[in-house]
């Protein structure tokens, strides 16, 4: 009689651990983006920011960079310039009617640098391929299998992506960060930076 009881007790924590990690992420992956954004809005309005909201944000950011890859604006930039920069993806997301509010919400809970690092992590996860360049000037190839949007007349974002303007923004960021150099560490340490940024905002 004692043995079955002991087995039941040892199995229960395993179920809880899966629920709080991989299973919860699977549930988020199955939800539509609109539902995820609404959960973010509810959390911001109620002034709640927990680990689950960080996971929701991370899930949405992957959706955002994928939607960017499907847009005409980003596809034109990738075609004309041999790839796109992270800053161009950031600009598209911030200008998109689908994600502009979400970006503001994320930046209210994360440092900007941590948010940018989360974009880099999402680019890798979504299937973008890092190409030539260094630091913030590295270009990314769009994920394989993305249908062409080049014949579309309208795009849910900015009208054009200016390569020179993108470079000016990155130069300004470099001046502000001083000795942090080209920012390669920002890209490589994206996951850690994002978590630290979340923690900082949560403590406030």
Tab-separated table of N, CA and C in Angstrom, residues 81-202:
chain	number	residue	atom	x	y	z
A	81	UNK	N	19.316	45.212	-51.177
A	81	UNK	CA	20.528	45.427	-50.391
A	81	UNK	C	21.204	44.132	-49.969
A	82	UNK	N	20.733	43.021	-50.491
A	82	UNK	CA	21.368	41.749	-50.174
A	82	UNK	C	21.160	41.300	-48.745
A	83	UNK	N	20.028	41.654	-48.183
A	83	UNK	CA	19.735	41.297	-46.795
A	83	UNK	C	19.193	42.503	-46.049
A	84	UNK	N	18.716	42.267	-44.847
A	84	UNK	CA	18.184	43.354	-44.032
A	84	UNK	C	18.927	43.426	-42.713
A	85	UNK	N	18.937	44.611	-42.112
A	85	UNK	CA	19.568	44.778	-40.805
A	85	UNK	C	18.532	44.620	-39.714
A	86	UNK	N	19.015	44.422	-38.509
A	86	UNK	CA	18.095	44.327	-37.373
A	86	UNK	C	17.322	45.628	-37.202
A	87	UNK	N	17.978	46.756	-37.456
A	87	UNK	CA	17.306	48.045	-37.301
A	87	UNK	C	16.141	48.188	-38.267
A	88	UNK	N	16.285	47.642	-39.458
A	88	UNK	CA	15.192	47.699	-40.421
A	88	UNK	C	14.001	46.864	-39.950
A	89	UNK	N	14.281	45.724	-39.343
A	89	UNK	CA	13.220	44.902	-38.781
A	89	UNK	C	12.557	45.639	-37.611
A	90	UNK	N	13.365	46.244	-36.755
A	90	UNK	CA	12.835	47.008	-35.631
A	90	UNK	C	11.921	48.131	-36.117
A	91	UNK	N	12.346	48.841	-37.152
A	91	UNK	CA	11.542	49.949	-37.688
A	91	UNK	C	10.221	49.440	-38.253
A	92	UNK	N	10.277	48.319	-38.955
A	92	UNK	CA	9.033	47.777	-39.525
A	92	UNK	C	8.045	47.411	-38.429
A	93	UNK	N	8.531	46.734	-37.399
A	93	UNK	CA	7.650	46.308	-36.315
A	93	UNK	C	7.045	47.519	-35.606
A	94	UNK	N	7.883	48.527	-35.324
A	94	UNK	CA	7.400	49.712	-34.613
A	94	UNK	C	6.385	50.497	-35.439
A	95	UNK	N	6.497	50.415	-36.768
A	95	UNK	CA	5.592	51.155	-37.650
A	95	UNK	C	4.362	50.359	-38.044
A	96	UNK	N	4.349	49.073	-37.737
A	96	UNK	CA	3.234	48.216	-38.121
A	96	UNK	C	2.007	48.506	-37.257
A	97	UNK	N	0.848	48.601	-37.880
A	97	UNK	CA	-0.379	48.821	-37.124
A	97	UNK	C	-0.699	47.640	-36.215
A	98	UNK	N	-0.157	46.487	-36.526
A	98	UNK	CA	-0.407	45.291	-35.717
A	98	UNK	C	0.449	45.235	-34.464
A	99	UNK	N	1.624	45.877	-34.489
A	99	UNK	CA	2.574	45.710	-33.388
A	99	UNK	C	3.004	46.998	-32.707
A	100	UNK	N	2.625	48.160	-33.207
A	100	UNK	CA	3.134	49.410	-32.644
A	100	UNK	C	2.784	49.567	-31.160
A	101	UNK	N	1.545	49.239	-30.791
A	101	UNK	CA	1.143	49.333	-29.382
A	101	UNK	C	1.916	48.322	-28.541
A	102	UNK	N	2.074	47.125	-29.076
A	102	UNK	CA	2.820	46.083	-28.357
A	102	UNK	C	4.264	46.515	-28.107
A	103	UNK	N	4.898	47.173	-29.075
A	103	UNK	CA	6.276	47.649	-28.900
A	103	UNK	C	6.342	48.625	-27.734
A	104	UNK	N	5.401	49.554	-27.684
A	104	UNK	CA	5.363	50.515	-26.581
A	104	UNK	C	5.211	49.806	-25.246
A	105	UNK	N	4.371	48.782	-25.215
A	105	UNK	CA	4.177	48.011	-23.982
A	105	UNK	C	5.462	47.315	-23.559
A	106	UNK	N	6.137	46.702	-24.513
A	106	UNK	CA	7.380	45.998	-24.190
A	106	UNK	C	8.440	46.959	-23.647
A	107	UNK	N	8.551	48.122	-24.283
A	107	UNK	CA	9.560	49.092	-23.857
A	107	UNK	C	9.218	49.718	-22.506
A	108	UNK	N	7.977	49.586	-22.069
A	108	UNK	CA	7.620	50.068	-20.737
A	108	UNK	C	8.049	49.075	-19.655
A	109	UNK	N	8.415	47.880	-20.079
A	109	UNK	CA	8.831	46.846	-19.135
A	109	UNK	C	10.266	46.376	-19.336
A	110	UNK	N	10.894	46.777	-20.434
A	110	UNK	CA	12.255	46.353	-20.743
A	110	UNK	C	13.103	47.563	-21.122
A	111	UNK	N	14.393	47.479	-20.870
A	111	UNK	CA	15.312	48.465	-21.404
A	111	UNK	C	15.364	48.306	-22.930
A	112	UNK	N	15.590	49.400	-23.636
A	112	UNK	CA	15.587	49.344	-25.097
A	112	UNK	C	16.632	48.361	-25.623
A	113	UNK	N	17.803	48.361	-25.008
A	113	UNK	CA	18.862	47.453	-25.466
A	113	UNK	C	18.430	45.991	-25.308
A	114	UNK	N	17.730	45.684	-24.225
A	114	UNK	CA	17.258	44.321	-24.001
A	114	UNK	C	16.194	43.940	-25.021
A	115	UNK	N	15.344	44.904	-25.354
A	115	UNK	CA	14.333	44.654	-26.379
A	115	UNK	C	14.985	44.370	-27.727
A	116	UNK	N	15.995	45.163	-28.072
A	116	UNK	CA	16.705	44.946	-29.331
A	116	UNK	C	17.376	43.580	-29.344
A	117	UNK	N	17.935	43.180	-28.210
A	117	UNK	CA	18.571	41.864	-28.122
A	117	UNK	C	17.541	40.746	-28.298
A	118	UNK	N	16.309	40.977	-27.819
A	118	UNK	CA	15.268	39.966	-27.990
A	118	UNK	C	14.898	39.817	-29.461
A	119	UNK	N	15.024	40.898	-30.233
A	119	UNK	CA	14.778	40.824	-31.670
A	119	UNK	C	15.833	39.943	-32.333
A	120	UNK	N	17.083	40.102	-31.934
A	120	UNK	CA	18.156	39.275	-32.488
A	120	UNK	C	17.903	37.796	-32.203
A	121	UNK	N	17.509	37.493	-30.994
A	121	UNK	CA	17.212	36.102	-30.635
A	121	UNK	C	16.049	35.572	-31.470
A	122	UNK	N	15.034	36.420	-31.688
A	122	UNK	CA	13.879	36.008	-32.472
A	122	UNK	C	14.240	35.785	-33.936
A	123	UNK	N	15.147	36.604	-34.473
A	123	UNK	CA	15.579	36.422	-35.859
A	123	UNK	C	16.190	35.036	-36.045
A	124	UNK	N	17.029	34.644	-35.121
A	124	UNK	CA	17.623	33.303	-35.188
A	124	UNK	C	16.557	32.211	-35.077
A	125	UNK	N	15.636	32.385	-34.141
A	125	UNK	CA	14.611	31.377	-33.914
A	125	UNK	C	13.659	31.262	-35.099
A	126	UNK	N	13.403	32.389	-35.789
A	126	UNK	CA	12.449	32.405	-36.890
A	126	UNK	C	13.049	31.915	-38.202
A	127	UNK	N	14.346	31.665	-38.230
A	127	UNK	CA	14.952	31.115	-39.440
A	127	UNK	C	15.714	32.097	-40.305
A	128	UNK	N	15.894	33.335	-39.837
A	128	UNK	CA	16.757	34.262	-40.559
A	128	UNK	C	18.195	33.752	-40.494
A	129	UNK	N	18.972	34.072	-41.523
A	129	UNK	CA	20.372	33.636	-41.563
A	129	UNK	C	21.292	34.850	-41.537
A	130	UNK	N	22.234	34.861	-40.603
A	130	UNK	CA	23.174	35.965	-40.492
A	130	UNK	C	24.135	35.953	-41.682
A	131	UNK	N	24.279	37.101	-42.325
A	131	UNK	CA	25.145	37.220	-43.493
A	131	UNK	C	26.377	38.054	-43.164
A	132	UNK	N	26.870	38.801	-44.184
A	132	UNK	CA	28.082	39.589	-43.999
A	132	UNK	C	27.814	40.803	-43.126
A	133	UNK	N	28.910	41.430	-42.687
A	133	UNK	CA	28.814	42.615	-41.848
A	133	UNK	C	29.270	42.287	-40.441
A	134	UNK	N	29.305	43.314	-39.601
A	134	UNK	CA	29.713	43.115	-38.217
A	134	UNK	C	28.889	44.023	-37.313
A	135	UNK	N	28.752	43.607	-36.063
A	135	UNK	CA	28.015	44.409	-35.098
A	135	UNK	C	26.612	44.707	-35.574
A	136	UNK	N	26.218	45.982	-35.471
A	136	UNK	CA	24.876	46.387	-35.860
A	136	UNK	C	24.702	46.464	-37.369
A	137	UNK	N	25.781	46.311	-38.109
A	137	UNK	CA	25.685	46.388	-39.566
A	137	UNK	C	25.557	45.017	-40.220
A	138	UNK	N	25.458	43.994	-39.403
A	138	UNK	CA	25.285	42.667	-39.968
A	138	UNK	C	23.943	42.599	-40.685
A	139	UNK	N	23.933	41.909	-41.808
A	139	UNK	CA	22.684	41.745	-42.553
A	139	UNK	C	22.179	40.317	-42.385
A	140	UNK	N	20.869	40.191	-42.565
A	140	UNK	CA	20.211	38.914	-42.369
A	140	UNK	C	19.462	38.516	-43.629
A	141	UNK	N	19.592	37.245	-43.987
A	141	UNK	CA	18.809	36.688	-45.091
A	141	UNK	C	17.457	36.262	-44.547
A	142	UNK	N	16.398	36.519	-45.298
A	142	UNK	CA	15.064	36.152	-44.855
A	142	UNK	C	14.915	34.630	-44.764
A	143	UNK	N	13.998	34.152	-43.940
A	143	UNK	CA	13.794	32.699	-43.810
A	143	UNK	C	13.419	32.059	-45.144
A	144	UNK	N	13.763	30.814	-45.306
A	144	UNK	CA	13.413	30.082	-46.515
A	144	UNK	C	11.897	29.837	-46.573
A	145	UNK	N	11.381	29.775	-47.792
A	145	UNK	CA	9.980	29.425	-47.970
A	145	UNK	C	8.991	30.557	-47.777
A	146	UNK	N	9.479	31.797	-47.645
A	146	UNK	CA	8.575	32.929	-47.488
A	146	UNK	C	7.987	33.296	-48.851
A	147	UNK	N	6.665	33.344	-48.985
A	147	UNK	CA	6.068	33.707	-50.279
A	147	UNK	C	6.369	35.157	-50.640
A	148	UNK	N	6.521	35.419	-51.923
A	148	UNK	CA	6.862	36.764	-52.379
A	148	UNK	C	5.694	37.724	-52.198
A	149	UNK	N	6.019	38.921	-51.708
A	149	UNK	CA	5.020	39.986	-51.578
A	149	UNK	C	5.389	41.165	-52.464
A	150	UNK	N	6.337	40.951	-53.379
A	150	UNK	CA	6.866	42.052	-54.175
A	150	UNK	C	5.837	42.632	-55.137
A	151	UNK	N	4.819	41.874	-55.475
A	151	UNK	CA	3.803	42.375	-56.393
A	151	UNK	C	2.647	43.072	-55.685
A	152	UNK	N	2.682	43.067	-54.367
A	152	UNK	CA	1.612	43.721	-53.623
A	152	UNK	C	1.746	45.230	-53.693
A	153	UNK	N	0.611	45.922	-53.681
A	153	UNK	CA	0.626	47.378	-53.797
A	153	UNK	C	0.757	48.063	-52.442
A	154	UNK	N	0.289	47.420	-51.397
A	154	UNK	CA	0.313	48.041	-50.084
A	154	UNK	C	1.034	47.146	-49.094
A	155	UNK	N	1.505	47.787	-48.016
A	155	UNK	CA	2.219	47.057	-46.984
A	155	UNK	C	1.824	47.627	-45.632
A	156	UNK	N	1.692	46.770	-44.627
A	156	UNK	CA	1.272	47.193	-43.296
A	156	UNK	C	2.461	47.712	-42.501
A	157	UNK	N	3.119	48.754	-43.017
A	157	UNK	CA	4.282	49.296	-42.338
A	157	UNK	C	4.701	50.574	-43.022
A	158	UNK	N	5.980	50.929	-42.847
A	158	UNK	CA	6.507	52.126	-43.476
A	158	UNK	C	6.542	51.931	-44.985
A	159	UNK	N	6.548	53.023	-45.741
A	159	UNK	CA	6.495	52.938	-47.187
A	159	UNK	C	7.808	52.476	-47.795
A	160	UNK	N	8.931	52.791	-47.149
A	160	UNK	CA	10.208	52.382	-47.704
A	160	UNK	C	11.234	52.243	-46.597
A	161	UNK	N	12.267	51.506	-46.881
A	161	UNK	CA	13.355	51.329	-45.933
A	161	UNK	C	14.599	51.958	-46.530
A	162	UNK	N	15.093	52.990	-45.878
A	162	UNK	CA	16.237	53.745	-46.377
A	162	UNK	C	17.503	53.195	-45.748
A	163	UNK	N	18.401	52.670	-46.564
A	163	UNK	CA	19.621	52.056	-46.035
A	163	UNK	C	20.466	53.084	-45.306
A	164	UNK	N	20.593	54.301	-45.864
A	164	UNK	CA	21.416	55.312	-45.225
A	164	UNK	C	20.824	55.753	-43.895
A	165	UNK	N	19.508	55.897	-43.873
A	165	UNK	CA	18.857	56.294	-42.632
A	165	UNK	C	19.076	55.241	-41.558
A	166	UNK	N	19.012	53.985	-41.938
A	166	UNK	CA	19.252	52.891	-41.010
A	166	UNK	C	20.653	52.963	-40.436
A	167	UNK	N	21.623	53.253	-41.290
A	167	UNK	CA	22.997	53.352	-40.829
A	167	UNK	C	23.193	54.519	-39.888
A	168	UNK	N	22.513	55.654	-40.139
A	168	UNK	CA	22.624	56.804	-39.257
A	168	UNK	C	22.102	56.477	-37.874
A	169	UNK	N	20.981	55.757	-37.803
A	169	UNK	CA	20.422	55.387	-36.507
A	169	UNK	C	21.389	54.512	-35.734
A	170	UNK	N	22.023	53.582	-36.424
A	170	UNK	CA	22.949	52.690	-35.749
A	170	UNK	C	24.196	53.435	-35.297
A	171	UNK	N	24.657	54.408	-36.098
A	171	UNK	CA	25.804	55.209	-35.681
A	171	UNK	C	25.480	55.990	-34.420
A	172	UNK	N	24.259	56.527	-34.338
A	172	UNK	CA	23.861	57.282	-33.162
A	172	UNK	C	23.839	56.392	-31.930
A	173	UNK	N	23.352	55.158	-32.094
A	173	UNK	CA	23.352	54.219	-30.975
A	173	UNK	C	24.760	53.909	-30.520
A	174	UNK	N	25.687	53.788	-31.477
A	174	UNK	CA	27.073	53.488	-31.122
A	174	UNK	C	27.687	54.623	-30.326
A	175	UNK	N	27.390	55.884	-30.693
A	175	UNK	CA	27.937	57.025	-29.974
A	175	UNK	C	27.427	57.042	-28.538
A	176	UNK	N	26.143	56.699	-28.360
A	176	UNK	CA	25.560	56.717	-27.033
A	176	UNK	C	26.150	55.636	-26.154
A	177	UNK	N	26.492	54.508	-26.718
A	177	UNK	CA	26.993	53.394	-25.925
A	177	UNK	C	28.507	53.407	-25.773
A	178	UNK	N	29.183	54.315	-26.457
A	178	UNK	CA	30.616	54.530	-26.257
A	178	UNK	C	31.456	53.311	-26.461
A	179	UNK	N	32.102	52.863	-25.376
A	179	UNK	CA	33.085	51.792	-25.473
A	179	UNK	C	32.485	50.423	-25.733
A	180	UNK	N	31.188	50.344	-25.878
A	180	UNK	CA	30.584	49.036	-26.180
A	180	UNK	C	30.873	48.614	-27.598
A	181	UNK	N	31.472	49.527	-28.386
A	181	UNK	CA	31.984	49.170	-29.705
A	181	UNK	C	30.906	48.861	-30.697
A	182	UNK	N	31.141	47.840	-31.516
A	182	UNK	CA	30.261	47.525	-32.623
A	182	UNK	C	28.974	46.858	-32.187
A	183	UNK	N	28.900	46.448	-30.960
A	183	UNK	CA	27.647	45.874	-30.462
A	183	UNK	C	27.476	44.405	-30.746
A	184	UNK	N	28.551	43.736	-31.166
A	184	UNK	CA	28.427	42.309	-31.434
A	184	UNK	C	28.000	41.553	-30.184
A	185	UNK	N	28.509	42.021	-29.009
A	185	UNK	CA	28.142	41.369	-27.770
A	185	UNK	C	26.662	41.490	-27.489
A	186	UNK	N	26.069	42.614	-27.906
A	186	UNK	CA	24.634	42.801	-27.715
A	186	UNK	C	23.856	41.717	-28.443
A	187	UNK	N	24.322	41.393	-29.668
A	187	UNK	CA	23.654	40.356	-30.442
A	187	UNK	C	23.848	38.984	-29.809
A	188	UNK	N	25.102	38.687	-29.475
A	188	UNK	CA	25.416	37.352	-28.999
A	188	UNK	C	24.818	37.090	-27.624
A	189	UNK	N	24.715	38.144	-26.781
A	189	UNK	CA	24.228	37.958	-25.425
A	189	UNK	C	22.777	38.359	-25.288
A	190	UNK	N	22.034	38.269	-26.371
A	190	UNK	CA	20.658	38.750	-26.388
A	190	UNK	C	19.790	38.147	-25.302
A	191	UNK	N	19.904	36.837	-25.102
A	191	UNK	CA	19.013	36.182	-24.143
A	191	UNK	C	19.261	36.708	-22.744
A	192	UNK	N	20.532	36.803	-22.329
A	192	UNK	CA	20.843	37.263	-20.993
A	192	UNK	C	20.451	38.713	-20.805
A	193	UNK	N	20.721	39.547	-21.818
A	193	UNK	CA	20.393	40.954	-21.707
A	193	UNK	C	18.909	41.134	-21.547
A	194	UNK	N	18.118	40.354	-22.274
A	194	UNK	CA	16.674	40.470	-22.202
A	194	UNK	C	16.159	40.124	-20.813
A	195	UNK	N	16.723	39.089	-20.226
A	195	UNK	CA	16.257	38.688	-18.917
A	195	UNK	C	16.616	39.727	-17.873
A	196	UNK	N	17.821	40.325	-18.005
A	196	UNK	CA	18.221	41.340	-17.057
A	196	UNK	C	17.334	42.555	-17.171
A	197	UNK	N	16.991	42.912	-18.410
A	197	UNK	CA	16.140	44.073	-18.622
A	197	UNK	C	14.777	43.855	-18.014
A	198	UNK	N	14.240	42.656	-18.181
A	198	UNK	CA	12.939	42.349	-17.604
A	198	UNK	C	12.990	42.448	-16.092
A	199	UNK	N	14.058	41.920	-15.516
A	199	UNK	CA	14.188	41.924	-14.078
A	199	UNK	C	14.263	43.336	-13.541
A	200	UNK	N	15.015	44.215	-14.228
A	200	UNK	CA	15.149	45.597	-13.809
A	200	UNK	C	13.797	46.275	-13.768
A	201	UNK	N	13.014	46.115	-14.807
A	201	UNK	CA	11.707	46.768	-14.860
A	201	UNK	C	10.762	46.199	-13.825
A	202	UNK	N	10.889	44.891	-13.580
A	202	UNK	CA	9.992	44.264	-12.618
A	202	UNK	C	10.281	44.774	-11.213
